[in-house]
Short mmCIF file of C-alpha atoms and ligand atoms in Angstrom, two decimals:
data_model
loop_
_atom_site.label_atom_id
_atom_site.label_comp_id
_atom_site.label_asym_id
_atom_site.label_seq_id
_atom_site.Cartn_x
_atom_site.Cartn_y
_atom_site.Cartn_z
CA MET A 1372 -43.24 25.12 -26.90
CA LYS A 1373 -45.31 24.28 -23.75
CA TYR A 1374 -46.14 20.53 -23.96
CA SER A 1375 -49.77 19.53 -22.81
CA ILE A 1376 -52.87 17.59 -23.76
CA PHE A 1377 -54.11 20.67 -25.73
CA SER A 1378 -50.52 20.90 -27.82
CA LEU A 1379 -50.86 17.09 -28.29
CA ALA A 1380 -54.42 17.40 -29.56
CA ARG A 1381 -53.66 20.46 -31.70
CA ALA A 1382 -50.46 18.86 -33.10
CA ALA A 1383 -52.59 15.85 -34.12
CA LEU A 1384 -55.33 17.59 -35.72
CA THR A 1385 -52.91 19.52 -37.95
CA GLY A 1386 -50.78 16.41 -39.36
CA HIS A 1387 -48.02 16.84 -36.63
CA ARG A 1388 -46.39 19.58 -38.60
CA GLY A 1389 -46.37 22.11 -36.07
CA TRP A 1390 -43.69 20.50 -33.80
CA THR A 1391 -40.54 22.58 -32.97
CA ARG A 1392 -37.09 21.32 -32.09
CA ALA A 1393 -36.83 20.67 -28.38
CA TRP A 1394 -33.23 22.30 -28.20
CA ARG A 1395 -31.16 24.62 -30.60
CA ASP A 1396 -27.99 23.65 -32.17
CA PRO A 1397 -25.85 26.59 -31.84
CA ALA A 1398 -22.23 27.40 -32.95
CA PRO A 1399 -20.20 27.85 -30.09
CA LYS A 1400 -19.67 31.65 -28.58
CA SER A 1401 -16.31 33.11 -28.08
CA ARG A 1402 -17.00 33.32 -24.39
CA TYR A 1403 -19.45 32.23 -21.64
CA ASP A 1404 -19.73 33.00 -18.11
CA VAL A 1405 -19.68 29.32 -17.11
CA ILE A 1406 -18.98 26.20 -19.21
CA ILE A 1407 -20.08 22.66 -18.07
CA ILE A 1408 -18.14 19.82 -19.76
CA GLY A 1409 -20.21 16.89 -20.27
CA GLY A 1410 -23.70 16.51 -21.43
CA GLY A 1411 -24.94 13.69 -19.36
CA GLY A 1412 -27.80 14.01 -16.87
CA HIS A 1413 -25.51 15.82 -14.33
CA GLY A 1414 -24.00 18.48 -16.75
CA LEU A 1415 -27.41 19.13 -18.13
CA ALA A 1416 -29.01 19.43 -14.97
CA THR A 1417 -26.49 21.87 -13.60
CA ALA A 1418 -26.91 24.26 -16.48
CA TYR A 1419 -30.58 24.09 -16.07
CA PHE A 1420 -30.20 25.14 -12.39
CA LEU A 1421 -27.77 27.65 -12.96
CA ALA A 1422 -30.33 29.32 -15.23
CA LYS A 1423 -33.22 28.61 -13.34
CA GLU A 1424 -32.13 29.33 -9.72
CA TYR A 1425 -29.34 31.36 -9.85
CA GLY A 1426 -30.21 33.59 -13.05
CA ILE A 1427 -26.85 32.72 -14.99
CA ARG A 1428 -27.94 32.15 -18.51
CA ASN A 1429 -24.77 32.88 -20.37
CA VAL A 1430 -23.84 29.16 -19.88
CA ALA A 1431 -22.56 26.15 -22.34
CA VAL A 1432 -22.79 22.47 -22.13
CA LEU A 1433 -19.97 21.08 -24.27
CA GLU A 1434 -20.41 17.30 -25.19
CA LYS A 1435 -17.71 15.19 -26.83
CA GLY A 1436 -20.39 12.94 -28.65
CA TRP A 1437 -24.36 13.56 -28.10
CA ILE A 1438 -26.09 14.21 -25.09
CA GLY A 1439 -26.83 11.15 -23.16
CA SER A 1440 -24.28 9.02 -24.93
CA GLY A 1441 -22.38 8.37 -21.74
CA ASN A 1442 -23.77 6.75 -18.61
CA ALA A 1443 -26.77 8.69 -18.52
CA GLY A 1444 -28.16 6.66 -21.52
CA ARG A 1445 -26.54 3.46 -20.13
CA ASN A 1446 -27.74 2.87 -16.66
CA THR A 1447 -30.55 0.65 -15.15
CA THR A 1448 -32.66 3.64 -14.40
CA ILE A 1449 -32.99 2.97 -10.56
CA ILE A 1450 -33.90 5.76 -8.23
CA ARG A 1451 -33.98 5.65 -4.41
CA SER A 1452 -32.86 7.54 -1.22
CA ASN A 1453 -32.32 4.65 1.12
CA TYR A 1454 -29.22 5.92 2.60
CA MET A 1455 -27.89 5.92 6.23
CA LEU A 1456 -24.98 7.97 6.69
CA PRO A 1457 -24.93 11.78 7.49
CA GLY A 1458 -23.91 13.60 4.19
CA ASN A 1459 -25.57 11.16 2.09
CA VAL A 1460 -29.05 10.91 3.71
CA GLY A 1461 -30.17 14.74 3.05
CA PHE A 1462 -28.62 14.75 -0.19
CA TYR A 1463 -30.38 11.64 -1.79
CA GLU A 1464 -33.63 12.64 -0.17
CA LEU A 1465 -33.47 16.13 -1.75
CA SER A 1466 -32.97 14.15 -4.95
CA MET A 1467 -35.69 12.06 -4.41
CA LYS A 1468 -38.02 15.17 -3.80
CA LEU A 1469 -36.77 16.72 -6.94
CA TRP A 1470 -37.62 13.38 -8.64
CA GLU A 1471 -41.16 13.58 -7.07
CA ARG A 1472 -41.89 16.82 -9.09
CA MET A 1473 -39.44 16.66 -12.08
CA GLU A 1474 -42.15 16.22 -14.86
CA GLN A 1475 -43.96 19.33 -13.67
CA ASP A 1476 -40.81 21.30 -13.23
CA LEU A 1477 -39.36 20.30 -16.77
CA ASN A 1478 -42.87 19.92 -18.66
CA TYR A 1479 -41.40 16.78 -19.72
CA ASN A 1480 -42.67 13.07 -19.23
CA THR A 1481 -39.49 11.61 -17.92
CA MET A 1482 -41.54 8.43 -16.71
CA VAL A 1483 -40.70 8.73 -13.09
CA SER A 1484 -42.45 5.49 -11.61
CA GLN A 1485 -42.14 5.07 -7.88
CA ARG A 1486 -42.79 1.29 -8.46
CA GLY A 1487 -40.62 0.56 -5.04
CA ILE A 1488 -37.30 -1.20 -4.51
CA ILE A 1489 -36.89 -4.19 -2.13
CA ASN A 1490 -33.26 -5.28 -1.20
CA LEU A 1491 -33.38 -8.88 -0.20
CA TYR A 1492 -31.52 -10.06 2.91
CA HIS A 1493 -30.37 -13.67 3.71
CA SER A 1494 -29.07 -13.83 7.21
CA ASP A 1495 -29.63 -12.61 10.76
CA ALA A 1496 -26.51 -10.39 10.41
CA GLN A 1497 -27.88 -8.84 7.08
CA ARG A 1498 -31.50 -8.58 8.63
CA ASP A 1499 -29.87 -6.43 11.47
CA ALA A 1500 -27.99 -4.32 9.20
CA PHE A 1501 -31.09 -3.58 7.07
CA ALA A 1502 -33.21 -2.95 10.21
CA ARG A 1503 -30.64 -0.37 11.27
CA ARG A 1504 -30.60 1.21 7.98
CA GLY A 1505 -34.48 1.41 7.98
CA ASN A 1506 -34.50 2.87 11.41
CA SER A 1507 -31.95 5.71 10.32
CA MET A 1508 -34.10 6.42 7.29
CA ARG A 1509 -37.32 6.60 9.24
CA ILE A 1510 -35.62 8.95 11.87
CA ASN A 1511 -34.68 11.02 8.76
CA GLY A 1512 -38.29 11.02 7.55
CA ILE A 1513 -37.45 8.69 4.79
CA ASP A 1514 -39.99 5.87 4.12
CA ALA A 1515 -38.59 2.37 4.72
CA GLU A 1516 -40.27 -1.01 5.50
CA LEU A 1517 -38.67 -4.08 6.98
CA LEU A 1518 -40.34 -7.26 5.36
CA ASP A 1519 -40.17 -10.90 6.63
CA ALA A 1520 -39.98 -13.60 4.24
CA GLU A 1521 -43.80 -14.21 4.04
CA GLN A 1522 -44.42 -10.66 3.14
CA ILE A 1523 -41.87 -10.77 0.31
CA ARG A 1524 -43.22 -14.06 -0.90
CA LYS A 1525 -46.75 -12.44 -1.39
CA GLU A 1526 -45.28 -9.53 -3.47
CA LEU A 1527 -42.52 -11.67 -5.26
CA PRO A 1528 -43.73 -15.29 -5.48
CA PHE A 1529 -41.52 -16.25 -8.32
CA LEU A 1530 -38.32 -15.89 -6.27
CA ASN A 1531 -36.34 -18.91 -5.25
CA TYR A 1532 -36.71 -19.00 -1.35
CA ALA A 1533 -35.17 -22.48 -1.10
CA ASN A 1534 -31.56 -21.49 -2.19
CA PRO A 1535 -29.59 -23.39 0.50
CA ARG A 1536 -26.71 -20.66 0.39
CA PHE A 1537 -28.78 -17.71 0.29
CA PRO A 1538 -32.41 -18.48 1.69
CA ILE A 1539 -34.45 -15.27 1.52
CA MET A 1540 -35.40 -14.22 4.90
CA GLY A 1541 -36.90 -10.78 4.07
CA GLY A 1542 -36.21 -7.71 2.73
CA LEU A 1543 -35.88 -3.75 3.08
CA ALA A 1544 -38.45 -1.90 1.11
CA GLN A 1545 -38.52 1.82 -0.10
CA ARG A 1546 -41.77 2.33 -1.48
CA ARG A 1547 -40.95 5.86 -2.76
CA GLY A 1548 -37.96 4.09 -5.00
CA GLY A 1549 -38.27 2.97 -8.47
CA THR A 1550 -37.39 3.95 -11.88
CA ALA A 1551 -37.18 6.85 -14.45
CA ARG A 1552 -36.63 6.90 -18.27
CA HIS A 1553 -32.91 7.74 -18.35
CA ASP A 1554 -33.07 9.35 -21.95
CA ALA A 1555 -35.92 11.19 -21.20
CA VAL A 1556 -34.26 12.89 -18.13
CA VAL A 1557 -31.27 13.94 -20.49
CA TRP A 1558 -33.85 15.25 -22.99
CA GLY A 1559 -36.08 16.95 -20.35
CA TYR A 1560 -33.21 18.86 -18.80
CA ALA A 1561 -31.61 19.74 -22.22
CA ARG A 1562 -35.05 21.16 -23.59
CA ALA A 1563 -35.78 23.17 -20.26
CA ALA A 1564 -32.02 24.45 -20.09
CA ASN A 1565 -32.21 25.58 -23.81
CA ASP A 1566 -35.36 27.43 -23.10
CA LEU A 1567 -33.60 29.36 -20.41
CA GLY A 1568 -30.77 30.26 -22.92
CA VAL A 1569 -28.27 27.66 -22.38
CA ASP A 1570 -26.31 26.39 -25.44
CA ILE A 1571 -26.02 22.81 -25.80
CA ILE A 1572 -22.95 22.16 -27.83
CA GLN A 1573 -22.73 18.55 -29.14
CA ASN A 1574 -19.66 16.76 -30.95
CA CYS A 1575 -17.20 19.24 -28.93
CA GLU A 1576 -14.59 17.38 -27.11
CA VAL A 1577 -12.71 19.61 -24.56
CA THR A 1578 -8.99 18.98 -25.24
CA GLY A 1579 -7.32 21.27 -22.69
CA PHE A 1580 -7.72 24.35 -20.52
CA GLN A 1581 -6.84 27.91 -20.71
CA ARG A 1582 -5.16 29.25 -17.91
CA THR A 1583 -3.96 32.92 -16.90
CA ASP A 1584 -2.17 33.44 -13.74
CA GLY A 1585 -3.22 29.85 -12.86
CA ARG A 1586 -6.88 30.90 -13.06
CA ILE A 1587 -8.91 28.91 -15.82
CA THR A 1588 -9.96 31.50 -18.38
CA GLY A 1589 -11.56 28.99 -21.11
CA VAL A 1590 -11.03 25.72 -22.70
CA GLU A 1591 -9.67 23.94 -26.01
CA THR A 1592 -12.05 22.20 -27.88
CA THR A 1593 -12.40 20.30 -31.23
CA ARG A 1594 -14.56 23.18 -32.22
CA GLY A 1595 -11.96 25.95 -31.33
CA SER A 1596 -11.13 27.88 -28.06
CA ILE A 1597 -13.82 29.00 -25.95
CA GLY A 1598 -13.42 31.42 -23.11
CA ALA A 1599 -15.20 31.04 -19.73
CA GLY A 1600 -15.44 32.68 -16.42
CA LYS A 1601 -15.92 29.62 -14.71
CA VAL A 1602 -15.52 25.82 -15.82
CA GLY A 1603 -17.36 22.84 -14.16
CA MET A 1604 -16.41 19.35 -14.94
CA ALA A 1605 -19.31 16.63 -15.12
CA VAL A 1606 -17.69 13.87 -17.26
CA ALA A 1607 -18.33 10.82 -15.23
CA GLY A 1608 -16.21 8.00 -16.19
CA ASN A 1609 -13.91 10.47 -18.19
CA THR A 1610 -12.97 12.43 -14.91
CA SER A 1611 -9.41 11.38 -14.45
CA ARG A 1612 -8.64 11.98 -18.10
CA VAL A 1613 -10.18 15.57 -18.21
CA ALA A 1614 -8.74 16.39 -14.72
CA SER A 1615 -5.30 15.61 -16.14
CA MET A 1616 -5.52 18.25 -18.77
CA ALA A 1617 -5.66 20.72 -15.66
CA GLY A 1618 -2.57 18.94 -14.02
CA LEU A 1619 -4.92 17.23 -11.47
CA ARG A 1620 -4.67 13.53 -9.98
CA LEU A 1621 -7.98 12.57 -8.31
CA PRO A 1622 -8.88 9.86 -6.04
CA ILE A 1623 -10.99 8.09 -8.66
CA GLU A 1624 -10.59 5.15 -10.97
CA SER A 1625 -12.52 4.29 -13.98
CA HIS A 1626 -14.21 0.94 -14.07
CA VAL A 1627 -16.80 -0.88 -16.38
CA LEU A 1628 -20.22 -1.83 -15.30
CA GLN A 1629 -22.65 -3.75 -17.57
CA ALA A 1630 -26.39 -3.90 -17.87
CA PHE A 1631 -28.41 -6.36 -19.55
CA VAL A 1632 -32.10 -6.50 -21.18
CA THR A 1633 -34.12 -9.53 -22.43
CA GLU A 1634 -36.91 -9.77 -24.69
CA ALA A 1635 -40.32 -8.39 -23.57
CA ILE A 1636 -42.46 -10.52 -21.40
CA LYS A 1637 -45.82 -9.92 -19.69
CA PRO A 1638 -45.76 -7.78 -16.53
CA LEU A 1639 -43.72 -9.78 -14.03
CA ILE A 1640 -41.78 -8.01 -11.60
CA PRO A 1641 -43.66 -4.92 -9.74
CA GLY A 1642 -40.61 -2.95 -8.78
CA VAL A 1643 -37.02 -3.19 -8.22
CA VAL A 1644 -35.35 -6.32 -6.67
CA THR A 1645 -31.79 -6.30 -5.52
CA PHE A 1646 -30.10 -9.53 -4.44
CA GLY A 1647 -26.72 -8.03 -3.02
CA ALA A 1648 -25.40 -11.33 -1.53
CA GLY A 1649 -25.43 -12.64 -5.13
CA HIS A 1650 -24.42 -9.35 -6.89
CA PHE A 1651 -27.59 -9.03 -8.92
CA TYR A 1652 -30.35 -6.81 -9.43
CA ILE A 1653 -33.64 -6.45 -11.49
CA SER A 1654 -36.61 -4.62 -12.66
CA GLN A 1655 -38.91 -4.76 -15.55
CA SER A 1656 -38.94 -2.02 -18.36
CA ASP A 1657 -42.39 -0.60 -19.46
CA LYS A 1658 -41.81 -2.26 -22.76
CA GLY A 1659 -41.56 -5.58 -20.78
CA GLY A 1660 -38.02 -6.07 -20.79
CA LEU A 1661 -36.11 -7.60 -17.85
CA VAL A 1662 -33.62 -4.81 -17.02
CA PHE A 1663 -30.70 -6.48 -14.83
CA GLY A 1664 -26.98 -6.08 -13.73
CA GLY A 1665 -24.36 -7.04 -11.27
CA ASP A 1666 -20.87 -6.31 -10.38
CA LEU A 1667 -18.04 -4.09 -11.98
CA ASP A 1668 -16.19 -5.91 -14.65
CA GLY A 1669 -12.94 -6.02 -12.05
CA TYR A 1670 -10.22 -4.02 -14.01
CA ASN A 1671 -9.60 -0.53 -14.77
CA SER A 1672 -10.95 0.91 -18.10
CA TYR A 1673 -12.22 3.72 -20.32
CA ALA A 1674 -13.82 1.15 -22.98
CA GLN A 1675 -17.68 1.40 -22.86
CA ARG A 1676 -18.16 -2.41 -23.25
CA GLY A 1677 -17.96 -5.45 -20.94
CA ASN A 1678 -16.52 -8.91 -20.93
CA MET A 1679 -18.08 -12.40 -21.17
CA PRO A 1680 -17.04 -13.95 -17.60
CA THR A 1681 -18.87 -11.05 -16.00
CA MET A 1682 -21.89 -11.43 -18.08
CA GLU A 1683 -21.95 -15.25 -17.15
CA ASP A 1684 -21.39 -14.13 -13.53
CA VAL A 1685 -24.30 -11.58 -13.32
CA CYS A 1686 -26.56 -14.44 -15.26
CA GLU A 1687 -25.49 -16.73 -12.67
CA GLY A 1688 -26.81 -14.52 -9.87
CA GLY A 1689 -30.04 -14.22 -11.62
CA MET A 1690 -30.64 -17.85 -12.07
CA ALA A 1691 -29.85 -18.17 -8.26
CA VAL A 1692 -32.35 -15.86 -7.11
CA MET A 1693 -35.04 -16.24 -9.94
CA PRO A 1694 -34.42 -19.66 -11.71
CA MET A 1695 -37.03 -18.89 -14.47
CA ILE A 1696 -35.07 -16.19 -15.83
CA GLY A 1697 -32.92 -18.81 -17.59
CA ARG A 1698 -36.00 -19.31 -20.06
CA VAL A 1699 -35.87 -15.85 -21.33
CA ARG A 1700 -33.65 -14.72 -24.07
CA LEU A 1701 -31.21 -11.88 -23.76
CA LEU A 1702 -31.62 -9.13 -26.11
CA ARG A 1703 -28.81 -6.44 -25.49
CA GLN A 1704 -26.04 -5.88 -23.38
CA TRP A 1705 -23.87 -2.82 -22.93
CA GLY A 1706 -21.14 -1.22 -20.58
CA GLY A 1707 -20.42 2.38 -19.30
CA ILE A 1708 -17.57 3.98 -17.43
CA MET A 1709 -17.92 4.47 -13.68
CA ASP A 1710 -15.98 6.90 -11.91
CA MET A 1711 -15.39 5.00 -8.60
CA SER A 1712 -14.23 7.24 -5.60
CA MET A 1713 -12.19 5.67 -2.82
CA ASP A 1714 -15.10 5.70 -0.54
CA GLY A 1715 -18.05 5.08 -2.69
CA THR A 1716 -19.23 8.59 -2.34
CA PRO A 1717 -19.22 11.49 -4.68
CA ILE A 1718 -17.24 14.81 -4.89
CA ILE A 1719 -18.94 18.14 -5.65
CA ASP A 1720 -16.09 20.68 -4.76
CA ARG A 1721 -13.89 23.40 -6.00
CA THR A 1722 -10.60 22.03 -7.24
CA PRO A 1723 -7.19 23.43 -6.34
CA VAL A 1724 -7.14 25.22 -9.67
CA ASP A 1725 -9.02 28.61 -9.55
CA GLY A 1726 -12.22 28.82 -11.52
CA LEU A 1727 -12.39 24.87 -11.97
CA TYR A 1728 -15.23 22.93 -10.38
CA LEU A 1729 -15.66 19.32 -9.95
CA ASN A 1730 -18.50 16.93 -10.00
CA ALA A 1731 -17.50 13.47 -9.98
CA GLY A 1732 -17.19 9.83 -8.03
CA TRP A 1733 -20.77 8.86 -8.63
CA CYS A 1734 -19.71 5.09 -8.90
CA TYR A 1735 -22.66 3.14 -9.84
CA GLY A 1736 -25.30 5.17 -8.25
CA GLY A 1737 -25.19 8.69 -10.12
CA PHE A 1738 -28.44 8.42 -11.98
CA LYS A 1739 -30.54 8.94 -9.01
CA ALA A 1740 -28.45 11.60 -7.93
CA THR A 1741 -28.94 13.69 -11.09
CA PRO A 1742 -31.29 16.34 -9.95
CA ALA A 1743 -29.69 16.95 -6.57
CA SER A 1744 -26.26 16.76 -8.31
CA GLY A 1745 -27.37 19.49 -10.66
CA LEU A 1746 -28.90 21.80 -8.06
CA THR A 1747 -26.00 21.58 -5.64
CA PHE A 1748 -23.27 21.87 -8.25
CA ALA A 1749 -24.84 24.95 -9.78
CA HIS A 1750 -25.04 26.56 -6.35
CA LEU A 1751 -21.51 25.64 -5.63
CA ILE A 1752 -20.65 27.37 -9.11
CA ALA A 1753 -22.79 30.17 -8.58
CA ARG A 1754 -22.23 31.03 -5.07
CA ASP A 1755 -18.40 29.62 -4.67
CA GLU A 1756 -19.68 27.88 -1.65
CA PRO A 1757 -21.03 24.35 -1.09
CA HIS A 1758 -24.72 23.83 -1.03
CA LYS A 1759 -25.92 22.61 2.27
CA GLU A 1760 -26.95 19.19 1.38
CA ALA A 1761 -23.69 18.49 -0.42
CA SER A 1762 -21.30 20.05 2.03
CA CYS A 1763 -19.62 16.80 2.96
CA PHE A 1764 -18.70 15.93 -0.66
CA ARG A 1765 -15.39 17.51 -0.35
CA LEU A 1766 -12.24 16.70 -2.20
CA ASP A 1767 -10.13 16.94 0.88
CA ARG A 1768 -12.14 14.56 2.98
CA PHE A 1769 -9.73 11.77 2.09
CA ARG A 1770 -6.88 13.91 3.59
CA ARG A 1771 -8.93 14.64 6.63
CA GLY A 1772 -10.27 11.21 7.21
CA ALA A 1773 -13.68 12.21 6.77
CA THR A 1774 -14.60 9.71 4.19
CA ILE A 1775 -18.38 8.66 3.95
CA ASP A 1776 -18.20 4.97 3.37
CA GLU A 1777 -21.87 3.89 3.06
CA LYS A 1778 -20.88 0.28 2.22
CA GLY A 1779 -18.04 0.06 4.91
CA GLN A 1780 -15.77 -1.33 2.31
CA GLY A 1781 -12.70 0.98 2.88
CA ALA A 1782 -10.53 2.48 0.22
CA GLN A 1783 -11.40 -0.31 -2.28
CA PRO A 1784 -13.03 1.66 -5.05
CA ASN A 1785 -13.79 -1.44 -7.07
CA LEU A 1786 -15.95 -2.85 -4.23
CA HIS A 1787 -18.12 0.39 -3.58
C1 FAD B 2873 -24.61 -0.24 -16.68
C2 FAD B 2873 -24.84 1.02 -15.80
C3 FAD B 2873 -26.08 0.90 -14.60
C4 FAD B 2873 -26.27 1.80 -14.02
N1 FAD B 2873 -27.26 1.89 -13.01
C5 FAD B 2873 -27.58 2.95 -12.49
C6 FAD B 2873 -28.80 2.93 -11.60
O1 FAD B 2873 -29.59 1.97 -11.77
N2 FAD B 2873 -29.08 3.94 -10.86
C7 FAD B 2873 -28.05 4.83 -10.48
O2 FAD B 2873 -28.34 5.87 -9.72
N3 FAD B 2873 -27.08 5.00 -11.26
C8 FAD B 2873 -26.70 3.96 -12.00
N4 FAD B 2873 -25.70 3.97 -12.89
C9 FAD B 2873 -24.76 5.25 -12.68
C10 FAD B 2873 -25.05 6.42 -13.54
O3 FAD B 2873 -25.52 6.06 -14.75
C11 FAD B 2873 -23.96 7.37 -13.51
O4 FAD B 2873 -23.42 7.54 -12.26
C12 FAD B 2873 -24.39 8.77 -13.82
O5 FAD B 2873 -25.16 8.69 -15.12
C13 FAD B 2873 -22.98 9.74 -14.00
O6 FAD B 2873 -23.44 11.21 -14.44
P1 FAD B 2873 -23.85 11.67 -15.93
O7 FAD B 2873 -25.08 11.13 -16.37
O8 FAD B 2873 -23.84 13.08 -16.04
O9 FAD B 2873 -22.71 10.80 -16.71
P2 FAD B 2873 -22.36 10.71 -18.22
O10 FAD B 2873 -23.71 10.46 -18.96
O11 FAD B 2873 -21.48 9.76 -18.54
O12 FAD B 2873 -22.01 12.29 -18.74
C14 FAD B 2873 -20.71 12.63 -19.00
C15 FAD B 2873 -20.52 13.18 -20.35
O13 FAD B 2873 -19.32 13.78 -20.37
C16 FAD B 2873 -18.78 13.45 -21.72
N5 FAD B 2873 -17.42 13.73 -21.66
C17 FAD B 2873 -16.41 13.23 -21.43
N6 FAD B 2873 -15.11 13.64 -21.66
C18 FAD B 2873 -15.36 14.88 -22.32
C19 FAD B 2873 -14.70 15.60 -22.91
N7 FAD B 2873 -13.46 15.77 -22.82
N8 FAD B 2873 -15.24 16.89 -23.51
C20 FAD B 2873 -16.62 16.96 -23.70
N9 FAD B 2873 -17.49 15.95 -23.20
C21 FAD B 2873 -16.87 14.90 -22.40
C22 FAD B 2873 -19.11 12.29 -22.16
O14 FAD B 2873 -19.25 11.97 -23.44
C23 FAD B 2873 -20.54 11.79 -21.47
O15 FAD B 2873 -21.67 12.15 -22.34
C24 FAD B 2873 -25.53 3.04 -13.87
C25 FAD B 2873 -24.27 3.17 -14.74
C26 FAD B 2873 -24.28 2.13 -15.57
C27 FAD B 2873 -22.94 2.15 -16.68
#
């Protein structure tokens, strides 16, 4: 069913009885050409692009819970392409371009809102680093603007400019950055993939791999065995667990990241603001709630919940940069599991196991990558060669010394 102003008007006039299900609820077939494990944004986008761009339609997405129950439905919805290093630049800009036409492509309102993102700086050294990043972005055709304190004050008068430790000296803005509605992205890809023939199978946990002569030939699941020509893993925070079923040990650690939402207030924050020095970032949802987050909880975990000391630490960061946030009540808080790679950069590659493909290592930044991740992972699975914009995200880069360390933190996954 195509969504449009006419279908909406027709439905309104007929008592809203004509709406059809957005996607089917099929029983698993005995075999698929491609199985994607994980019904988050990345898994569903991969299935969509496999069908749309590469003509592979005998595809199933297997999800252990409900689609979007992982990080896809738990993130703070920020999209941006303000990267500097070769390898990242082209990939994230490809993603941004796909965001810009996503609603037309999927015929779905994913509420992509390019309200802009500003990264604040507080020292000469930080300003120089941001200037360098901005220059690199512009050289690569990506929008970037270095703002001074007065320009920031005009846009964000409510910030604390007199913090003695972190005085606001300016910020780096990317106006094309912003937010998108995370659940709608999941639903949009699910609906579009379903329309192209993809089976989306929920409540179906993968519990093992079938192999013949070393090659993957299918998966074991809580709903029985399913054969497959190829299998792609897009399970984010569960990557090390699922990979271990195939005998793989990966350069990934699982860590918890929390997010927070306050009660709704009148429009206040025009875009996304990040206070990296204080480990705090914030935006305002269309409903009015302030959506914010900060650092990882600081220990390895597979539990989708966070701890109180980190909650306190994030709120302190908020109070430092935006003291009046202390007067608003916190409504909700939750945690998600991050697949932190050793250099903070993702992996989209074949694995040493024939027929098994890996999409992982998204750290805290995988939501903005969803469209490009889906397209490039689909390309890899369909063609057995990396997409040109994801050709640096190889698994062997750690052995080759070709890491892509955008933050310059070294092999310290919890700091990326
Ligand atoms: C609090 C928080 C804030 C964040 N903020 C941002 C942000 O602002 N911007 C940004 O770009 N990124 C952000 N991220 C990161 C982003 O959400 C993730 O990198 C991205 O969602 C990961 O890809 P995904 O959507 O496919 O993962 P997921 O949605 O986690 O999908 C993986 C799926 O695999 C399923 N699965 C796992 N094991 C199995 C199995 N054995 N069998 C079947 N299915 C299985 C899971 O149930 C899950 O649904 C944030 C994350 C969190 C938690």
